[in-house]
Short mmCIF file of C-alpha atoms and ligand atoms in Angstrom, two decimals:
data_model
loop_
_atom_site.label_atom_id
_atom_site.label_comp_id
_atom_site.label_asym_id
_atom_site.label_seq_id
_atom_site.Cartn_x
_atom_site.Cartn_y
_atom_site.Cartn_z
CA UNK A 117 8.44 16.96 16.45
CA UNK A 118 4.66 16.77 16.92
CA UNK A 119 2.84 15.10 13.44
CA UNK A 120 -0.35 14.49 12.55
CA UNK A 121 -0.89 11.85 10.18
CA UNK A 122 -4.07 11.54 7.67
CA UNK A 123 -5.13 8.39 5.88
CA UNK A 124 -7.82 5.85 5.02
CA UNK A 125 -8.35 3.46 7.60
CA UNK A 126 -8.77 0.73 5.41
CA UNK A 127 -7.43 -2.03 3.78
CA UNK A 128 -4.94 -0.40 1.26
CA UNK A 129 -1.63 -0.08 1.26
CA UNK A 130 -1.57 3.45 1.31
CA UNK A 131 -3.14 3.61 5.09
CA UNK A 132 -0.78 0.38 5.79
CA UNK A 133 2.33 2.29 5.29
CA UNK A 134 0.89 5.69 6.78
CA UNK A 135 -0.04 3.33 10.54
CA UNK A 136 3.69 1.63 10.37
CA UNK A 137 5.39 5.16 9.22
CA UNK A 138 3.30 6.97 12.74
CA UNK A 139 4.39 3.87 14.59
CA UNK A 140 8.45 4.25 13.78
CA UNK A 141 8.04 8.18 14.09
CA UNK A 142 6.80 7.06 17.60
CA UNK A 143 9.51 4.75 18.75
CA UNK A 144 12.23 7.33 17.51
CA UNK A 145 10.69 10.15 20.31
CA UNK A 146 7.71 12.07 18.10
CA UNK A 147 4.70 12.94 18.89
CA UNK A 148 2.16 11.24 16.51
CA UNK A 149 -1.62 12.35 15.57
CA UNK A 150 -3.82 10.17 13.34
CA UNK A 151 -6.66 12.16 12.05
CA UNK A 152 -9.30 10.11 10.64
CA UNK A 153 -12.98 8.54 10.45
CA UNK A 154 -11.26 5.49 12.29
CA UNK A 155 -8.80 3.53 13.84
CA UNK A 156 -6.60 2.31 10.85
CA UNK A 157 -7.02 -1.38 11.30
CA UNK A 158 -3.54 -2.19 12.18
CA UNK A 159 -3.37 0.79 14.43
CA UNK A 160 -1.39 -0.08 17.83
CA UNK A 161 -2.30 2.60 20.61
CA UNK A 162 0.80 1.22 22.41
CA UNK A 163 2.96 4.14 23.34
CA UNK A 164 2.14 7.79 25.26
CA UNK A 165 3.14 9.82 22.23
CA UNK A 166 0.41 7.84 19.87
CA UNK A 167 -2.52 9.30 19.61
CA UNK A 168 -6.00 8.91 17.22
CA UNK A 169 -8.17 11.62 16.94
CA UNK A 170 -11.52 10.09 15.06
CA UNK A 171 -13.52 12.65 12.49
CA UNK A 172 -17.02 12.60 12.86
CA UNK A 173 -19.57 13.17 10.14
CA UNK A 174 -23.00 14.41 11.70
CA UNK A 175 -26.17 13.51 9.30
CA UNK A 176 -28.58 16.03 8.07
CA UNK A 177 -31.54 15.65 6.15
CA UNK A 178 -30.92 18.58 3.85
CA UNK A 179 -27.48 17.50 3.14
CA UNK A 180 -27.87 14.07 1.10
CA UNK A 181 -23.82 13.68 0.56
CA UNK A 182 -22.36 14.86 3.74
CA UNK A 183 -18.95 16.00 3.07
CA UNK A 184 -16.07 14.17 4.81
CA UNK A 185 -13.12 16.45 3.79
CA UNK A 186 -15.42 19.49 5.34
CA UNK A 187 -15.20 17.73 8.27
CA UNK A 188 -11.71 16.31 8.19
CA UNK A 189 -10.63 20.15 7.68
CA UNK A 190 -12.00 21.61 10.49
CA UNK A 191 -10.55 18.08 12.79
CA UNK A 192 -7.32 18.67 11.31
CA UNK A 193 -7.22 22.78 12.38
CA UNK A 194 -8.69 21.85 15.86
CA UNK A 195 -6.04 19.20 16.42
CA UNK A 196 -2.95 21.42 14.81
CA UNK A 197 -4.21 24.37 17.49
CA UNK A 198 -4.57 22.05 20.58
CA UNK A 199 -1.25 19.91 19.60
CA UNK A 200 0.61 22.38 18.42
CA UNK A 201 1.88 20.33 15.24
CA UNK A 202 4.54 21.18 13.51
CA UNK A 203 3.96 18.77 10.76
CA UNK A 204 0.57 17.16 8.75
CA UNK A 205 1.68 14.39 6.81
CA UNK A 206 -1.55 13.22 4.38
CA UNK A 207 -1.14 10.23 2.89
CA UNK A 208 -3.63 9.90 -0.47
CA UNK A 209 -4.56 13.07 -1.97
CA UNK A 210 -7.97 12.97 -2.11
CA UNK A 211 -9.47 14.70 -0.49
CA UNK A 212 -6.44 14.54 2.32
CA UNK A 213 -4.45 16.89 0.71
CA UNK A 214 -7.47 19.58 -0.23
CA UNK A 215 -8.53 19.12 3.12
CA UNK A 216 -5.34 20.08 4.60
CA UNK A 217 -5.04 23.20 2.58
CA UNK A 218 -8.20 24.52 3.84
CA UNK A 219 -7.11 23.03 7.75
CA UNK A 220 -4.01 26.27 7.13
CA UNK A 221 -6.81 28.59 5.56
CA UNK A 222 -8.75 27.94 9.25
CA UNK A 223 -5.85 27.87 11.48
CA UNK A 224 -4.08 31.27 12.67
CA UNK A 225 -0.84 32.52 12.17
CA UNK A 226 0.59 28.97 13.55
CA UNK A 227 -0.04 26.89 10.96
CA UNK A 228 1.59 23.27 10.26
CA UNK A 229 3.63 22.43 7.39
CA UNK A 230 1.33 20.27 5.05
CA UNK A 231 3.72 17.13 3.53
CA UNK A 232 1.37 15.26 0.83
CA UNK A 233 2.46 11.77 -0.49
CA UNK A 234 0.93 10.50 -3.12
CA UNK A 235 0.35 6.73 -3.29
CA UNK A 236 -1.31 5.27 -6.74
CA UNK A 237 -4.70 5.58 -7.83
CA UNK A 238 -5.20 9.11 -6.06
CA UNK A 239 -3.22 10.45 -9.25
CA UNK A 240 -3.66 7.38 -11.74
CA UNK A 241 -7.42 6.56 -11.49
CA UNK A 242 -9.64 9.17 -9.23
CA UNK A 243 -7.08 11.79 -9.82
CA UNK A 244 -8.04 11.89 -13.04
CA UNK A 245 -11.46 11.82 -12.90
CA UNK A 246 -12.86 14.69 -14.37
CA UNK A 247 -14.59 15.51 -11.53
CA UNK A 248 -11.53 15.96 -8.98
CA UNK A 249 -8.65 16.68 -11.33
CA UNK A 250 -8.81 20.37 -10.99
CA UNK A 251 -8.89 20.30 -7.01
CA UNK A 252 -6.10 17.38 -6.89
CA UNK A 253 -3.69 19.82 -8.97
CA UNK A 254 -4.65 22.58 -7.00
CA UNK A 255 -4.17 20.65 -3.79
CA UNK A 256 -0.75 19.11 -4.81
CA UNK A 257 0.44 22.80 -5.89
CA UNK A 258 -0.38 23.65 -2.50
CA UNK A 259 1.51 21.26 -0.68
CA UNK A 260 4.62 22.47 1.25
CA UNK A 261 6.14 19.30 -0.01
CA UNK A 262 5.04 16.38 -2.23
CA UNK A 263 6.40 12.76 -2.08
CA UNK A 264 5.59 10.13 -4.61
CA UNK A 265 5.94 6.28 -3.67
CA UNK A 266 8.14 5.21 -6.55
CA UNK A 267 9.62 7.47 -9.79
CA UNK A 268 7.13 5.75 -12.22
CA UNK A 269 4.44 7.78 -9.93
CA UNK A 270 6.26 11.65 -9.76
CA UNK A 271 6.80 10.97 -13.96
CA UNK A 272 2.89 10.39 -14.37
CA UNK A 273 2.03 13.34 -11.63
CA UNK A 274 4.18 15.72 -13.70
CA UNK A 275 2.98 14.70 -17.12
CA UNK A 276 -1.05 14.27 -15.94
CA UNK A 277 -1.35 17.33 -13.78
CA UNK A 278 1.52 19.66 -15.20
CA UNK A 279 2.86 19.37 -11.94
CA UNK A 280 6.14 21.89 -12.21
CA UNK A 281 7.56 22.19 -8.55
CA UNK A 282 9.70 19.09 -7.18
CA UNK A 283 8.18 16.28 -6.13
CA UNK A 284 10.37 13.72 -3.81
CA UNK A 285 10.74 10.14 -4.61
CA UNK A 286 10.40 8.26 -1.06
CA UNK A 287 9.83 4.63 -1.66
CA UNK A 288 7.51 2.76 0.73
CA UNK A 289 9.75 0.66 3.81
CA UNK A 290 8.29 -2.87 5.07
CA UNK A 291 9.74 -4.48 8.63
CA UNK A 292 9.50 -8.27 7.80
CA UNK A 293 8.23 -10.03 11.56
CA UNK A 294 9.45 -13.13 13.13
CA UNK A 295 6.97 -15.31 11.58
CA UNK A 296 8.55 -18.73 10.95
CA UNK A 297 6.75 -20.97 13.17
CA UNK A 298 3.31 -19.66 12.20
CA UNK A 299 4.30 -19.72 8.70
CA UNK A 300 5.20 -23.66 8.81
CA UNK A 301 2.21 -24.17 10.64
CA UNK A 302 0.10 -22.76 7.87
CA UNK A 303 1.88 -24.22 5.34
CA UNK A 304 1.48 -27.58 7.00
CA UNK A 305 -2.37 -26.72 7.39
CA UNK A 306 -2.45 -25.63 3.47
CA UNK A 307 -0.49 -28.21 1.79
CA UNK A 308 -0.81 -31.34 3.85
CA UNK A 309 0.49 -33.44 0.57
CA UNK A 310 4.10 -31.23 -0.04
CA UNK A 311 2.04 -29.38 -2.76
CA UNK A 312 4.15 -25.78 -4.11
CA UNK A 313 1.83 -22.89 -2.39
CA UNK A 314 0.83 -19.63 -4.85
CA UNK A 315 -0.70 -16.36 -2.63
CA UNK A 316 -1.86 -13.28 -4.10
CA UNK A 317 -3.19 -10.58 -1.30
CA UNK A 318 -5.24 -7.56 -2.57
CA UNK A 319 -8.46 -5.14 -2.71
CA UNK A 320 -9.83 -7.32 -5.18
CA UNK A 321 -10.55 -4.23 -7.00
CA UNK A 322 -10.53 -4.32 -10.97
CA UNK A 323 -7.35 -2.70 -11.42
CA UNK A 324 -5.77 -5.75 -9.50
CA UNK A 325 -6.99 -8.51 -12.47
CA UNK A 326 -7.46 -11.29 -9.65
CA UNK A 327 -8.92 -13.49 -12.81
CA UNK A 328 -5.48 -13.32 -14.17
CA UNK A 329 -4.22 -15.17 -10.77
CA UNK A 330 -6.73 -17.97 -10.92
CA UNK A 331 -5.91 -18.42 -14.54
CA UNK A 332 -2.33 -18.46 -13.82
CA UNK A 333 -2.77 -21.17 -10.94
CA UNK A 334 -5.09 -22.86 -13.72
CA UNK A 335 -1.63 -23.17 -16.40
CA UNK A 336 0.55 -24.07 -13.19
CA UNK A 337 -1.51 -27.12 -12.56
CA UNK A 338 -1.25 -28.64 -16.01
CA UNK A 339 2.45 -29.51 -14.67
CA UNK A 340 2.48 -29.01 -11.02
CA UNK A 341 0.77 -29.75 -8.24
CA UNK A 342 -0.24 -26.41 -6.83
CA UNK A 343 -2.39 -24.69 -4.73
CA UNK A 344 -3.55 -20.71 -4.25
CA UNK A 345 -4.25 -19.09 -0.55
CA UNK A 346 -6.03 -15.65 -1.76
CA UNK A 347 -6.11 -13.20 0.79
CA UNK A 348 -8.66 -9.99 1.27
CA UNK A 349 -11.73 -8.97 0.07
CA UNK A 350 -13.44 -6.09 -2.72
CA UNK A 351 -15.99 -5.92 -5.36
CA UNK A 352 -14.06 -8.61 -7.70
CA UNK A 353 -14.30 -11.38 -5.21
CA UNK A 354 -18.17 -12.98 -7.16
CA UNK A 355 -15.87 -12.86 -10.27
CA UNK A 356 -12.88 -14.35 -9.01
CA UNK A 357 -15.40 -17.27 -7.51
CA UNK A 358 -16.89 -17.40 -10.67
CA UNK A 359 -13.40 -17.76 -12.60
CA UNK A 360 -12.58 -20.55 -10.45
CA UNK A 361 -15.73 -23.07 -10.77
CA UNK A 362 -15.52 -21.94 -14.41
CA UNK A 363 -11.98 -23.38 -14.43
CA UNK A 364 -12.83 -25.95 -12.02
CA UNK A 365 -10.50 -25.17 -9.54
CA UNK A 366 -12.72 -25.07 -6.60
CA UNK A 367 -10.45 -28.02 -4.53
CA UNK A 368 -7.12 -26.05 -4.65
CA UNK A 369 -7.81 -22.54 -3.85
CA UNK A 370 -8.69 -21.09 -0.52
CA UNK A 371 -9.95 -17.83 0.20
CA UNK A 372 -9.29 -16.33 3.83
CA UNK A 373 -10.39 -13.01 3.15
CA UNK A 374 -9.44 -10.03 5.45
CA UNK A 375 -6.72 -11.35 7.96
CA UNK A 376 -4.22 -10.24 10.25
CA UNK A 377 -1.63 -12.09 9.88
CA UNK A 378 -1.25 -11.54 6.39
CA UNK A 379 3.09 -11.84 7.08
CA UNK A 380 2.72 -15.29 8.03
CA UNK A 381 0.62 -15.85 5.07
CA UNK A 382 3.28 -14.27 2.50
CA UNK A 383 6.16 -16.42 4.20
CA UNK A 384 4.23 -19.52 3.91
CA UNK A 385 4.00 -19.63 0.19
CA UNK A 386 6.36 -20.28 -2.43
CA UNK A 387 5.63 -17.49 -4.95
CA UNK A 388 3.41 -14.24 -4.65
CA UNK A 389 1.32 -13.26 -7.61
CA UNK A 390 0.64 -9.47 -8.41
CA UNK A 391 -0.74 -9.18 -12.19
CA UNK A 392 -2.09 -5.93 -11.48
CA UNK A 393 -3.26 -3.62 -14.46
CA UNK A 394 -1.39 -0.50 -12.27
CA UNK A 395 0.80 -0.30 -9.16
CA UNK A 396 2.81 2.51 -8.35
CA UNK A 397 4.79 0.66 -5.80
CA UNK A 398 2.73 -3.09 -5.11
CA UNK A 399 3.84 -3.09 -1.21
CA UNK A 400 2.73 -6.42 -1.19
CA UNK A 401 5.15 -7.65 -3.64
CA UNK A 402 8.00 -5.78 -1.28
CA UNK A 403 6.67 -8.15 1.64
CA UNK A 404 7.08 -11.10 -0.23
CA UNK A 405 10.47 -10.38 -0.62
CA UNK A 406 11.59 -9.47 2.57
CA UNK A 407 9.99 -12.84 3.69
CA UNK A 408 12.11 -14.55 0.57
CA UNK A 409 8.96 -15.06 -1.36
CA UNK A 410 10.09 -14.78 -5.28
CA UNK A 411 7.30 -12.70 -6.87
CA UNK A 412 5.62 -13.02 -10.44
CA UNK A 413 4.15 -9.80 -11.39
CA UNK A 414 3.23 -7.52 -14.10
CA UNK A 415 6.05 -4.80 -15.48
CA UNK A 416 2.67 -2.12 -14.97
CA UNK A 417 3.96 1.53 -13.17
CA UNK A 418 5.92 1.18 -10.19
CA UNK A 419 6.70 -2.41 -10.12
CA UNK A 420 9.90 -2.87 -11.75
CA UNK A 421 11.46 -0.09 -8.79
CA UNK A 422 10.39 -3.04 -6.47
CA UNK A 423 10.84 -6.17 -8.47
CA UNK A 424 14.19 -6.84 -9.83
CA UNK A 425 13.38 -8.77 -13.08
CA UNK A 426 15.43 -12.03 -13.19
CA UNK A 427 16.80 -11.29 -9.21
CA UNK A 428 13.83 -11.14 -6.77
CA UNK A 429 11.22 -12.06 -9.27
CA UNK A 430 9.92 -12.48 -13.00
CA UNK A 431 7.98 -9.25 -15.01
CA UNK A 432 5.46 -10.22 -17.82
CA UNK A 433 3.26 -7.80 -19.28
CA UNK A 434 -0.22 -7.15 -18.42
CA UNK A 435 -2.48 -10.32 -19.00
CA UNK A 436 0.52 -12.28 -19.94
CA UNK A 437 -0.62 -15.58 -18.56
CA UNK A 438 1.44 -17.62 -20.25
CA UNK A 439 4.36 -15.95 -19.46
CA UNK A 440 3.50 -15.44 -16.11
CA UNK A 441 2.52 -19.03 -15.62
CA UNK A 442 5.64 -20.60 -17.59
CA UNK A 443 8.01 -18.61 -14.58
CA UNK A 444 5.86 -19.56 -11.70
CA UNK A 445 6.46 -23.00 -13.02
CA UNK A 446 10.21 -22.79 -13.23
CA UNK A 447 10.02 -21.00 -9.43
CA UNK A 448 8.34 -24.01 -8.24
CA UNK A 449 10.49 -26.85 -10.10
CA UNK A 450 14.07 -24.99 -9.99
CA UNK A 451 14.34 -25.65 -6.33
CA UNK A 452 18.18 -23.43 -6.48
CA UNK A 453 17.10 -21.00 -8.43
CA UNK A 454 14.19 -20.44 -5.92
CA UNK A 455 16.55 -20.03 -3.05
CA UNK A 456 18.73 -18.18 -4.96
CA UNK A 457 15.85 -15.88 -5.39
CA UNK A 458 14.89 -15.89 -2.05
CA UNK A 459 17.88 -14.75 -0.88
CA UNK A 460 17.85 -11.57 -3.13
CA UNK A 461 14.80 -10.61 -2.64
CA UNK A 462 15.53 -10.35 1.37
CA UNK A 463 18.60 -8.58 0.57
CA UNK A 464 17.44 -5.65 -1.81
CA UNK A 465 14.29 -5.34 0.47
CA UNK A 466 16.65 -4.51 3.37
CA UNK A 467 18.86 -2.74 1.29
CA UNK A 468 16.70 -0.14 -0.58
CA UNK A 469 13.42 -0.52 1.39
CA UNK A 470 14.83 -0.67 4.88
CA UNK A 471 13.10 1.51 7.80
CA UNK A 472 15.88 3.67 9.32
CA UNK A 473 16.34 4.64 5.40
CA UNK A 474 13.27 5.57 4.33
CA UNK A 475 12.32 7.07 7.95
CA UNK A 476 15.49 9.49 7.91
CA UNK A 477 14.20 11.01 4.47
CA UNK A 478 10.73 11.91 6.12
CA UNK A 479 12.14 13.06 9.27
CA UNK A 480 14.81 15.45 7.19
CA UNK A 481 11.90 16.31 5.00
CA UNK A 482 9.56 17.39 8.26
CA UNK A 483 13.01 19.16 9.14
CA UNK A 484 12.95 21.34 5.85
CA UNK A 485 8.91 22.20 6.18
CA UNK A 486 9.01 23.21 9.49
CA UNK A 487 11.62 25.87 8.53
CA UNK A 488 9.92 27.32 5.45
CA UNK A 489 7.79 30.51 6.83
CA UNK A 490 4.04 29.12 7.01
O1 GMT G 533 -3.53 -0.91 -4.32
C1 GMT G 533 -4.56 -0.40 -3.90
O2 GMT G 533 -5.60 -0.51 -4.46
C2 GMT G 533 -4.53 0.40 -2.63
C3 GMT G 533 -3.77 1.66 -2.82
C4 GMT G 533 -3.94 2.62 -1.70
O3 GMT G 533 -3.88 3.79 -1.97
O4 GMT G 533 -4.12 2.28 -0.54
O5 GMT G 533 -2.41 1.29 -3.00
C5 GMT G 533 -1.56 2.24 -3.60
O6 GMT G 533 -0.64 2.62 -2.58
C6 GMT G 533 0.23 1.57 -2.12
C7 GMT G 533 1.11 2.13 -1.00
O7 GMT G 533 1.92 3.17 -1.45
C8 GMT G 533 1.07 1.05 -3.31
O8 GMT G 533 1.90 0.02 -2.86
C9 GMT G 533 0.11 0.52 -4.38
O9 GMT G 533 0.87 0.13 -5.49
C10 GMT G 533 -0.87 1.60 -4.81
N1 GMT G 533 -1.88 1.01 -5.68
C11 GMT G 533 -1.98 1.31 -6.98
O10 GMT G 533 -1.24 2.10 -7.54
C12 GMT G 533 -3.03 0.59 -7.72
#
């Protein structure tokens, strides 16, 4: 099948799992399009059915907010016609999915099947913003087919947006990497005195509560000798800086901001720490446990689907420190439980959020589109 993928290039997990899902669709014999501004950072142009077709926004001076889903639209109808797709798979309704409905409105009679999946804040924070709520209903309605990343996400869709045609459940995959020897380096470099090793890895954006981690760390330490790697970079990083001099914790975190080995990073530490305010899946807290890293995390949206509470993990409730901090401290003191915990999170990561799973639903759903009359 020929597919043409559409995501942000950036940082979040929704453009992570959009690059891995074009990469898989590659090795099993498609024919893969990214449409977008840029490169998505872990973008490999490795294979001769990969392919990255960049949007361009010209500047003019009569237009002060140039309009990137204009220009997205008329990209995506260019590259169905010269391609031939069969398939555009947006990932992140806005303004993907609006975009891709006008793409069909410019195209033809051959038009692509349009597959939307929604990923988090495009429905639970700028979704609802007055200003786009209308056009992300509209655009969702218009959707051959809509996927949501966990059930917690298709329940708000349906409730927020009135949302009455079927919307898929297809949880996000993860393919852990042969990491071990970087990870032992890293954890030699990090903790040169045996101490336990918390991460947390995010956008540093509000709804993440990175305070809440450095608080956390700052309970931990009253009874164990800890330290915290944080990794990435957004608009909370002054205030997490600021939360850690206020707490005087300067000599046991480290920050390594954007990095690319983020794996090795995740199976270097002991426990991973997501106390985010909303999550409608938390991919990172799904790499942690494929590399056997038990995860602490809040019980907000999507999480418990990932986390099992008690198996692969502990669940407190949003700005629960204590709580949060009191089963980080048993993680890092039970040394059985830990493993036992390791080992479960490895398993149900393979189990439920294995590739060839999680890839076979897309491909049969690209196999359903393609057959509905465009
Ligand atoms: O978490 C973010 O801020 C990034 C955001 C995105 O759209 O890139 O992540 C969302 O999609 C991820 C992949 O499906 C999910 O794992 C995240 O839980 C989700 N974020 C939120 O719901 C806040």
């Amino acid at each position: 099948m020929k597919i043409g993928i559409v995501c942000y290039p950036t940082l979040g997990g929704s453009g992570i799992l959009a690059t891995e899902l074009g990469h898989q669709l590659a090795l099993r014999g498609h024919q893969v399009h990214f449409i977008t501004y840029e490169p998505p950072f872990r973008l490999k142009l490795d294979a001769d059915n990969l392919f990255f077709h960049p949007v361009e926004l010209a500047q003019y001076d009569l237009i002060r907010y140039p309009d990137y889903a204009l220009a997205l639209a008329v990209k995506m109808a260019e590259v169905s016609e010269q391609e031939d797709l069969d398939v555009l798979h947006v990932h992140y309704a806005i303004p993907h999915a609006t975009s891709a409905f006008l793409a069909k409105q410019l195209l033809g009679t051959k038009r692509p099947a349009v597959v939307t999946t929604l990923h988090g804040t495009d429905i639970t924070l700028v979704g609802r913003d007055p200003a786009y709520k209308k056009v992300v209903k509209f655009s969702i309605e218009h959707s051959d087919r809509v996927t949501a990343v966990s059930e917690d996400l298709r329940r708000q869709t349906e409730q927020d947006f009135g949302i009455k045609s079927a919307i898929d459940v297809v949880y996000n995959f993860f393919i852990p990497k042969k990491v071990d020897y970087e990870a032992r380096e890293m954890r030699e470099q990090l903790t040169p005195n045996g101490e336990k090793l918390l991460i947390h890895a995010s956008n540093f954006r509000p709804v993440k509560r990175v305070s809440d981690v450095i608080k956390v760390l700052g309970s931990v330490r009253q009874n164990v000798d800890a330290r915290l790697l944080l990794l990435g970079s957004g608009i909370d990083i002054d205030a997490a800086r600021n939360t850690i001099h206020r707490l005087g914790l300067q000599d046991y975190v480290t920050f390594w901001g954007a990095r690319s080995n983020v794996d090795a990073c995740i199976a270097a530490a002991d426990v991973l720490l997501l106390p985010s305010l909303q999550e409608s899946f938390g991919l990172v807290a799904l790499e942690a446990m494929a590399y056997g890293v038990p995860v602490v995390a809040t019980n907000a949206g999507g999480i418990p689907e990932v986390v099992t509470e008690g198996v692969t993990g502990y669940l407190a409730d949003v700005g629960d420190i204590e709580t949060m901090a009191r089963r980080v401290r048993t993680l890092l003191t039970d040394d059985d439980l830990h493993s036992e915990m390791a080992i479960a999170g490895r398993k149900r990561a393979e189990q439920y959020f294995g590739v060839d799973a999680i890839l076979s639903q897309y491909e049969s759903i690209y196999a359903d589109v393609v057959k509905q009359p465009q």
